[in-house]
Short mmCIF file of C-alpha atoms in Angstrom, two decimals:
data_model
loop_
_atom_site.label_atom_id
_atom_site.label_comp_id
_atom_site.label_asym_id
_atom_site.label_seq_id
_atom_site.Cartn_x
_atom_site.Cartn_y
_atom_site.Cartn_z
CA UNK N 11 0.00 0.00 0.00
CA UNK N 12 2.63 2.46 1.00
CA UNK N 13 4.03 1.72 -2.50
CA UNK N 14 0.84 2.38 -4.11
CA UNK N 15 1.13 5.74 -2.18
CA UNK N 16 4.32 6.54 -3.70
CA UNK N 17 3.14 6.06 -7.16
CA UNK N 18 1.19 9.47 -8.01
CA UNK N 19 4.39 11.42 -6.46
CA UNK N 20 6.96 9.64 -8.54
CA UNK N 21 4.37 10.35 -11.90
CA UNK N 22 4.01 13.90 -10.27
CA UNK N 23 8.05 14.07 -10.19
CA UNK N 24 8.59 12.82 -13.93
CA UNK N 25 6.19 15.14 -15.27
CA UNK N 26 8.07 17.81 -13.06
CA UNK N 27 11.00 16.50 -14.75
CA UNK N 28 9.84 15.83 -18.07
CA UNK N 29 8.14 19.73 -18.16
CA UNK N 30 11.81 21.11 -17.18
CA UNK N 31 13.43 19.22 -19.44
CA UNK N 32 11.32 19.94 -22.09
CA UNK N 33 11.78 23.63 -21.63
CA UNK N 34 15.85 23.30 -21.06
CA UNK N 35 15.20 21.65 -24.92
CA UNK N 36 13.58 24.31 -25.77
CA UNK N 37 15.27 26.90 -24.39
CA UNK N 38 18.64 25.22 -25.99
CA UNK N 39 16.79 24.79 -29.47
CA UNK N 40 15.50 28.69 -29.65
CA UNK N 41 19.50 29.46 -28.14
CA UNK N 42 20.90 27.65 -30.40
CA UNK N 43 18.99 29.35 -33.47
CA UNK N 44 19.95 33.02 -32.31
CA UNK N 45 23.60 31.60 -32.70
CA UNK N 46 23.17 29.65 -35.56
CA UNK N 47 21.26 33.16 -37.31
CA UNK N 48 24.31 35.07 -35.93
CA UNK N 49 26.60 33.01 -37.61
CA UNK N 50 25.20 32.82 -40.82
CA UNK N 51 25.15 35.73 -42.56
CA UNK N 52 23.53 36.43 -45.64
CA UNK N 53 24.95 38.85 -48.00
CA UNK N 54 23.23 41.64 -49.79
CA UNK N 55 23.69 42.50 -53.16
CA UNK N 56 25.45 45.84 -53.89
CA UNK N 57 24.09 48.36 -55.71
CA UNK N 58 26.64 50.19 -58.01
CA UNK N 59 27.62 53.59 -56.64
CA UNK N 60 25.77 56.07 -59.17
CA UNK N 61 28.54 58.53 -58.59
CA UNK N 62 31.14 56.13 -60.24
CA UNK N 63 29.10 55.93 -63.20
CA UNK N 64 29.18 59.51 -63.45
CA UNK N 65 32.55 59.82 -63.03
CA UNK N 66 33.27 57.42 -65.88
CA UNK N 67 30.88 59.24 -68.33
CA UNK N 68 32.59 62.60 -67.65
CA UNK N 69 35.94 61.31 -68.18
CA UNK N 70 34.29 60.49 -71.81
CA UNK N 71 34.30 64.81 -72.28
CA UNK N 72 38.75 64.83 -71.93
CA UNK N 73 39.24 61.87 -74.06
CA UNK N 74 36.57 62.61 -76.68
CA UNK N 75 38.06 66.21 -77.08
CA UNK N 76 41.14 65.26 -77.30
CA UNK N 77 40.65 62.87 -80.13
CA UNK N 78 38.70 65.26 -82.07
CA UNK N 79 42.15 67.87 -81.78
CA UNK N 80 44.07 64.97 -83.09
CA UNK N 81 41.66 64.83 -86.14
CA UNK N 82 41.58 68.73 -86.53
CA UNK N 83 45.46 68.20 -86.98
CA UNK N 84 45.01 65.95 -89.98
CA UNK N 85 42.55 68.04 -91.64
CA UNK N 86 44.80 71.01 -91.56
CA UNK N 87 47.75 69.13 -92.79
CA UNK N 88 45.58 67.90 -95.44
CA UNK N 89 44.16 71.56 -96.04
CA UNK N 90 47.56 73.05 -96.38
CA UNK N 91 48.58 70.41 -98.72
CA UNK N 92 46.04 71.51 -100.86
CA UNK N 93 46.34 74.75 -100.92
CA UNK N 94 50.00 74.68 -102.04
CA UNK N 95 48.96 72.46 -104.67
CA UNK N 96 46.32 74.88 -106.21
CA UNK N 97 48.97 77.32 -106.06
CA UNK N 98 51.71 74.81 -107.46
CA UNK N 99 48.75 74.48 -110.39
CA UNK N 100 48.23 78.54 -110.80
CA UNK N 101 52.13 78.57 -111.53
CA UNK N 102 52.07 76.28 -113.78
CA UNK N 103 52.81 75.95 -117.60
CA UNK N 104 49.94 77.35 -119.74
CA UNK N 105 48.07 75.25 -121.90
CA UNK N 106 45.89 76.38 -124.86
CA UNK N 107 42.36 77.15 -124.31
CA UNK N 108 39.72 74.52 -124.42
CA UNK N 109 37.68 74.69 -127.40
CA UNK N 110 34.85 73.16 -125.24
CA UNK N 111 34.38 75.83 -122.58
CA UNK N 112 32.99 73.21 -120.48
CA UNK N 113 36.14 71.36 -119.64
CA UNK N 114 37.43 74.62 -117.64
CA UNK N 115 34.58 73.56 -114.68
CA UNK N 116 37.74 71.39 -113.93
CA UNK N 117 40.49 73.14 -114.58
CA UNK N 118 39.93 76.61 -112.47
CA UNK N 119 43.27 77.77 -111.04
CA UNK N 120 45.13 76.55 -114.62
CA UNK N 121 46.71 79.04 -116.67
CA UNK N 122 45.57 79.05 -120.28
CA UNK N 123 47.05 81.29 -123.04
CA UNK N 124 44.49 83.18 -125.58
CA UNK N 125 44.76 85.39 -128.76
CA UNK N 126 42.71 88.15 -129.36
CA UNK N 127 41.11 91.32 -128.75
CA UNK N 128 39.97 93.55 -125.93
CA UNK N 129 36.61 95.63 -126.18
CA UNK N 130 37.71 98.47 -123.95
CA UNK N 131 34.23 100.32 -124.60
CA UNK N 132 32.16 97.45 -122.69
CA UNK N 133 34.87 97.51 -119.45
CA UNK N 134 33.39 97.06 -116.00
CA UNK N 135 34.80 97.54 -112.61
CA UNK N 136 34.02 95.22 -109.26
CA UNK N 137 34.90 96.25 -106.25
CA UNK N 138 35.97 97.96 -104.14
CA UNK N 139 38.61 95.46 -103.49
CA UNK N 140 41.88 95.50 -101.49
CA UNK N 141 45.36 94.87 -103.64
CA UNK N 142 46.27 91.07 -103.30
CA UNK N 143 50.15 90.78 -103.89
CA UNK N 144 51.87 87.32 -103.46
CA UNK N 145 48.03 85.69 -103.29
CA UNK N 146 47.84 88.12 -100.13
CA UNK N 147 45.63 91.04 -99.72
CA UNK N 148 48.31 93.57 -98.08
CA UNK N 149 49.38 96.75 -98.66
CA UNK N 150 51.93 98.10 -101.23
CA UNK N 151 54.95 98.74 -99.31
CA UNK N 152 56.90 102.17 -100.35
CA UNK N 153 53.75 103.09 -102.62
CA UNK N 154 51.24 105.68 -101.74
CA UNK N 155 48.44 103.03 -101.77
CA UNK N 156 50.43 101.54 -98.76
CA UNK N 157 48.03 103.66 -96.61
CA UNK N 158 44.83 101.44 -95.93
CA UNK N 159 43.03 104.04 -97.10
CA UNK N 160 44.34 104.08 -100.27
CA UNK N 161 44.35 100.57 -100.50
CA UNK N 162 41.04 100.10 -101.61
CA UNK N 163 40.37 100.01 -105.49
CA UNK N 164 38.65 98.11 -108.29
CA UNK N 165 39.21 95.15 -110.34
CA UNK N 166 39.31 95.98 -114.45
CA UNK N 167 37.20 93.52 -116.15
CA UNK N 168 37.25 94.23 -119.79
CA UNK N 169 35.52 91.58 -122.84
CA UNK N 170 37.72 89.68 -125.10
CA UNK N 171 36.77 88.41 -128.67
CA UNK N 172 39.27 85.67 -129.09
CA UNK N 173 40.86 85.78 -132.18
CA UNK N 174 40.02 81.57 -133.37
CA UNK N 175 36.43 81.14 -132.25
CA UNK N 176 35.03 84.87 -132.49
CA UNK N 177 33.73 83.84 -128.60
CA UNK N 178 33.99 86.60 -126.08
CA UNK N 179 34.89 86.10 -122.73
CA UNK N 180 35.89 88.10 -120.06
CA UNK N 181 39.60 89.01 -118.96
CA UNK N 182 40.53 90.39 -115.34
CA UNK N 183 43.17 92.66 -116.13
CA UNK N 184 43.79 93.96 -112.70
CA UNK N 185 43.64 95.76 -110.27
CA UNK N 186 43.64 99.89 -110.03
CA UNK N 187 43.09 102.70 -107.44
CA UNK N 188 40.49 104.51 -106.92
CA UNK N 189 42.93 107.38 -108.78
CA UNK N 190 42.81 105.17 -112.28
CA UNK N 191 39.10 104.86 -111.89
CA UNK N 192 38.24 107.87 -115.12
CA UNK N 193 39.47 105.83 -118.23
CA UNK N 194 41.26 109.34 -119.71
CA UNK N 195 43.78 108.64 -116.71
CA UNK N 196 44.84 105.28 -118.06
CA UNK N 197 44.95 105.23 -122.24
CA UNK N 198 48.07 104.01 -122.19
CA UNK N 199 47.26 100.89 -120.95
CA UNK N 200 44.20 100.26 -123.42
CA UNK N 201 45.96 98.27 -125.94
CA UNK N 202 44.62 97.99 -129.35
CA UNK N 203 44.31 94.97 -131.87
CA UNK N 204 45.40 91.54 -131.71
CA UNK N 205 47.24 90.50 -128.12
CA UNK N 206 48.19 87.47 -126.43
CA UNK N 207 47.97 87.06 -122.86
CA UNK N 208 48.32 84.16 -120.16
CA UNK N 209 45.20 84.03 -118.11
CA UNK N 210 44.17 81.85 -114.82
CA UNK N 211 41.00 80.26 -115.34
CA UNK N 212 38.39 81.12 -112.32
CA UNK N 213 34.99 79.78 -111.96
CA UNK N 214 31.49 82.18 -110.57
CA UNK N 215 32.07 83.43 -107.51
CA UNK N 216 29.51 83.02 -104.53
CA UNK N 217 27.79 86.29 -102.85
CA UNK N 218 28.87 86.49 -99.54
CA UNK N 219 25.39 86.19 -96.52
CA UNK N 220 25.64 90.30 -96.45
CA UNK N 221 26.99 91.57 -99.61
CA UNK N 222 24.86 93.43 -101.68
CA UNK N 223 23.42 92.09 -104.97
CA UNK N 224 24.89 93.22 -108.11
CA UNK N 225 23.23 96.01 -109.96
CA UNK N 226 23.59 95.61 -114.05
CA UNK N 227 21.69 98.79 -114.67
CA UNK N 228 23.13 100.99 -112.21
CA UNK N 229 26.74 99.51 -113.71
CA UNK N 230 27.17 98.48 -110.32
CA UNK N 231 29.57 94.91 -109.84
CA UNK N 232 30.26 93.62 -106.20
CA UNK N 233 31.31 90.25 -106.94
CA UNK N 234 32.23 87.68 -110.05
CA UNK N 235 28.35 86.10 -111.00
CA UNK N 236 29.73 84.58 -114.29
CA UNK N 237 25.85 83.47 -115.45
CA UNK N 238 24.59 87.57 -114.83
CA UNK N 239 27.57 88.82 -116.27
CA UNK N 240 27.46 86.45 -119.61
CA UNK N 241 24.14 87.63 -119.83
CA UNK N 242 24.62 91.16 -119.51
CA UNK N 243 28.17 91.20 -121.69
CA UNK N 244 26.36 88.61 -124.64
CA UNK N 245 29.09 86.59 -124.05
CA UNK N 246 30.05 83.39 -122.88
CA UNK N 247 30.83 82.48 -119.12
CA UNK N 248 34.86 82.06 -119.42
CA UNK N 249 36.61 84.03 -117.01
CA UNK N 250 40.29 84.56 -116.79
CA UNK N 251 42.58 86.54 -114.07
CA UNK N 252 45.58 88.15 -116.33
CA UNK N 253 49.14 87.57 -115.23
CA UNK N 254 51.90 89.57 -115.96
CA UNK N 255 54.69 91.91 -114.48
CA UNK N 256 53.80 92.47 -111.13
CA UNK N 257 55.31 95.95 -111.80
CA UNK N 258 53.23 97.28 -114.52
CA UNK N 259 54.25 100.80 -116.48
CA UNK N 260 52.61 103.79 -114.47
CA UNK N 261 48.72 104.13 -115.34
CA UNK N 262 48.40 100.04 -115.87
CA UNK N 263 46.33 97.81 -113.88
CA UNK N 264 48.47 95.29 -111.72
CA UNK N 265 48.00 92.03 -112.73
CA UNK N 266 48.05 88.36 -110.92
CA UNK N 267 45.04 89.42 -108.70
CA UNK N 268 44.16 85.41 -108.21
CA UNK N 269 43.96 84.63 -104.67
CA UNK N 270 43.90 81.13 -103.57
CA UNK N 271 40.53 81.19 -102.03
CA UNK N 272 39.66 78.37 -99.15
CA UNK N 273 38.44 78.46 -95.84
CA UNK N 274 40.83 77.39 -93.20
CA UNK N 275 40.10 77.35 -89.60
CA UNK N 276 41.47 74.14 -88.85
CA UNK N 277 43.88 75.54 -86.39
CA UNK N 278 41.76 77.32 -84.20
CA UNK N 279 39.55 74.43 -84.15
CA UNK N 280 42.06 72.05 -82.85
CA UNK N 281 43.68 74.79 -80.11
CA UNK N 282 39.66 74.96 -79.04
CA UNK N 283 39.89 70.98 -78.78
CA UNK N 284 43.28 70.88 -77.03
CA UNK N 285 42.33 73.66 -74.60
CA UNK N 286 38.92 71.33 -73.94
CA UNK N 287 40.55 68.58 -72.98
CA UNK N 288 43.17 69.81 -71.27
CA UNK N 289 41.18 71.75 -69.15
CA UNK N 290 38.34 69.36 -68.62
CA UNK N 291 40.81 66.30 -67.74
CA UNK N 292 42.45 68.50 -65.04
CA UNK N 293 38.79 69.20 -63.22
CA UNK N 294 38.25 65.26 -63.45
CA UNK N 295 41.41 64.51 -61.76
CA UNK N 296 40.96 67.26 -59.67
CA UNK N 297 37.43 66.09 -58.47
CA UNK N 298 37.41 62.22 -58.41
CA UNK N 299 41.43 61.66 -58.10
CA UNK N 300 42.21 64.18 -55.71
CA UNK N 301 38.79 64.18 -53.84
CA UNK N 302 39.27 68.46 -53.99
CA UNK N 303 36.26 70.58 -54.81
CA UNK N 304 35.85 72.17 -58.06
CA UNK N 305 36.17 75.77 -56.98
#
C-alpha cells in the first residue's frame, strides 16, 4: 500500500521533470537558433555607386576632345597640302584654251594662253577690293596706296573676242586705285588689236550672306556672277585673271590678282579641342582623383 502511495508522487516528479526538461530543450533549441542566425550571414547585393558611373561618363568629355584635336590636326595638314597644290597648279605651264568651254569647270586655277582682242568700250569695274600681292591682300609697301586708305580700289574687267572662235569672254586685267578709276587717266594701258595674254582660269564666284546684290543697270559689280555677267556682256561664261609683271608701267592695272581662295580654320579648331581637354581632364582629376572641390 505504501508503494501504491508513492506512485502518483513519482508520476508527479517525472512530469516535473519531463516539463523542465522539455523547456531546457527548448530553451537550448530557440538558443541555439539566435547563434546559428548570428553566424550565418547572408549577404546583400550591392548596388553600383551612381557617382562612379558619373565619373566614368565625364571622363568620356577629356578623351573625346582630345581625339577630335588629333583629327583637326590631320585636316589642316591635309588643307595646307592643298592649298600649295592649287597654287603649285596657278604657276604652272599654260596650256591652250579649251575649245569646249565646259572642260574649264575642272580646270579653275590653270593658266591658259588666248589670242585676241579687248573691247575696252564694254569695261566694267568690281569692287571695291583691297590689292592682293603674293596671293595676299596687303598693302603696297613704299607706294602711296600703302596707306589702308588708299588701298582700296577696283578690279578691271574688260571683254575679249578671241581671235580663233570669235567667242567673247571676259579678262581680269587687274587691279587699279580709286585714282585710275576715269578711263582718260589710263589710255596708255588700253591696248589695241590683236594680243596674247596668259590668263588663270576662275569659276562664278559666290555672294557672300551680307553683300549686296549686283546692280547691271546701275553699272554696279560687287562680286564675279559669271551666269549675270554672260548675260549682260552677250558673251560666254569664261573668265580669266591676267598675269603679268607684277610691276606694270605707271597708269596700268596690276595684274596676278588670283587669290587662292579656301576656308581654313582648322587651327583654331584644334587649339579649341586641345584647350577642352586639357582643361576638362584637369577638373576630373581634380574632383574624383584628388577628392578636392571644383572651386
Amino acid at each position: 500500500m505504501s508503494i501504491l502511495r508513492g506512485i502518483p508522487r513519482i508520476c508527479k516528479l517525472y512530469s516535473l521533470l519531463d516539463h523542465n526538461s522539455s523547456k531546457n530543450v527548448v530553451i537550448n533549441i530557440i538558443r541555439t537558433n539566435k547563434t546559428f542566425a548570428h553566424s550565418i550571414r547572408v549577404k546583400k547585393p550591392k548596388t553600383q555607386d551612381p557617382g562612379e558611373l558619373i565619373k566614368w561618363v565625364l571622363l568620356m568629355i577629356p578623351v573625346t576632345s582630345f581625339g577630335l584635336g588629333c583629327w583637326q590636326v590631320y585636316r589642316l595638314q591635309w588643307k595646307l597640302e592643298l592649298i600649295d597644290m592649287l597654287h603649285a597648279k596657278s604657276n604652272s605651264t599654260p596650256v591652250a584654251m579649251p575649245h569646249d568651254f565646259e572642260e574649264l569647270e575642272k580646270m579653275e586655277y590653270r593658266p591658259v594662253k588666248v589670242k585676241g582682242e579687248f573691247l575696252h568700250d564694254k569695261e566694267i569695274l568690281i569692287g571695291p577690293r583691297a590689292l592682293i600681292e603674293n596671293d595676299v591682300i596687303m598693302q603696297r609697301a613704299g607706294s602711296l596706296i600703302s596707306d589702308p586708305k588708299k588701298n582700296q580700289g577696283w578690279l578691271l574687267i574688260t571683254p575679249f573676242k578671241l581671235s580663233d572662235s570669235g567667242e567673247v569672254i571676259l579678262i581680269n586685267r587687274g587691279w587699279i586705285p580709286q585714282s585710275l578709276r576715269p578711263k582718260e587717266k589710263r589710255q596708255a594701258s588700253m591696248v589695241k588689236g590683236e594680243v596674247e595674254l596668259t590668263g588663270v582660269v576662275r569659276l562664278t564666284e559666290n555672294r557672300s550672306p551680307f553683300m549686296p546684290k549686283n546692280n547691271p543697270e546701275k553699272n554696279s559689280w560687287l562680286y564675279r556672277d559669271l551666269s549675270q555677267m554672260s548675260a549682260y556682256f552677250n558673251c560666254a561664261p569664261v573668265w580669266l585673271d591676267a598675269k603679268g609683271i607684277p610691276d606694270p608701267p605707271e597708269g596700268w592695272p596690276l595684274p596676278n590678282q588670283t587669290r587662292i581662295t579656301m576656308r581654313n580654320e582648322h587651327f583654331s579648331y584644334l587649339v579649341t579641342w586641345y584647350m577642352l581637354s586639357a582643361f576638362t581632364a584637369v577638373m576630373w582629376h581634380r574632383y574624383f582623383i584628388r577628392k578636392l572641390p571644383l572651386l
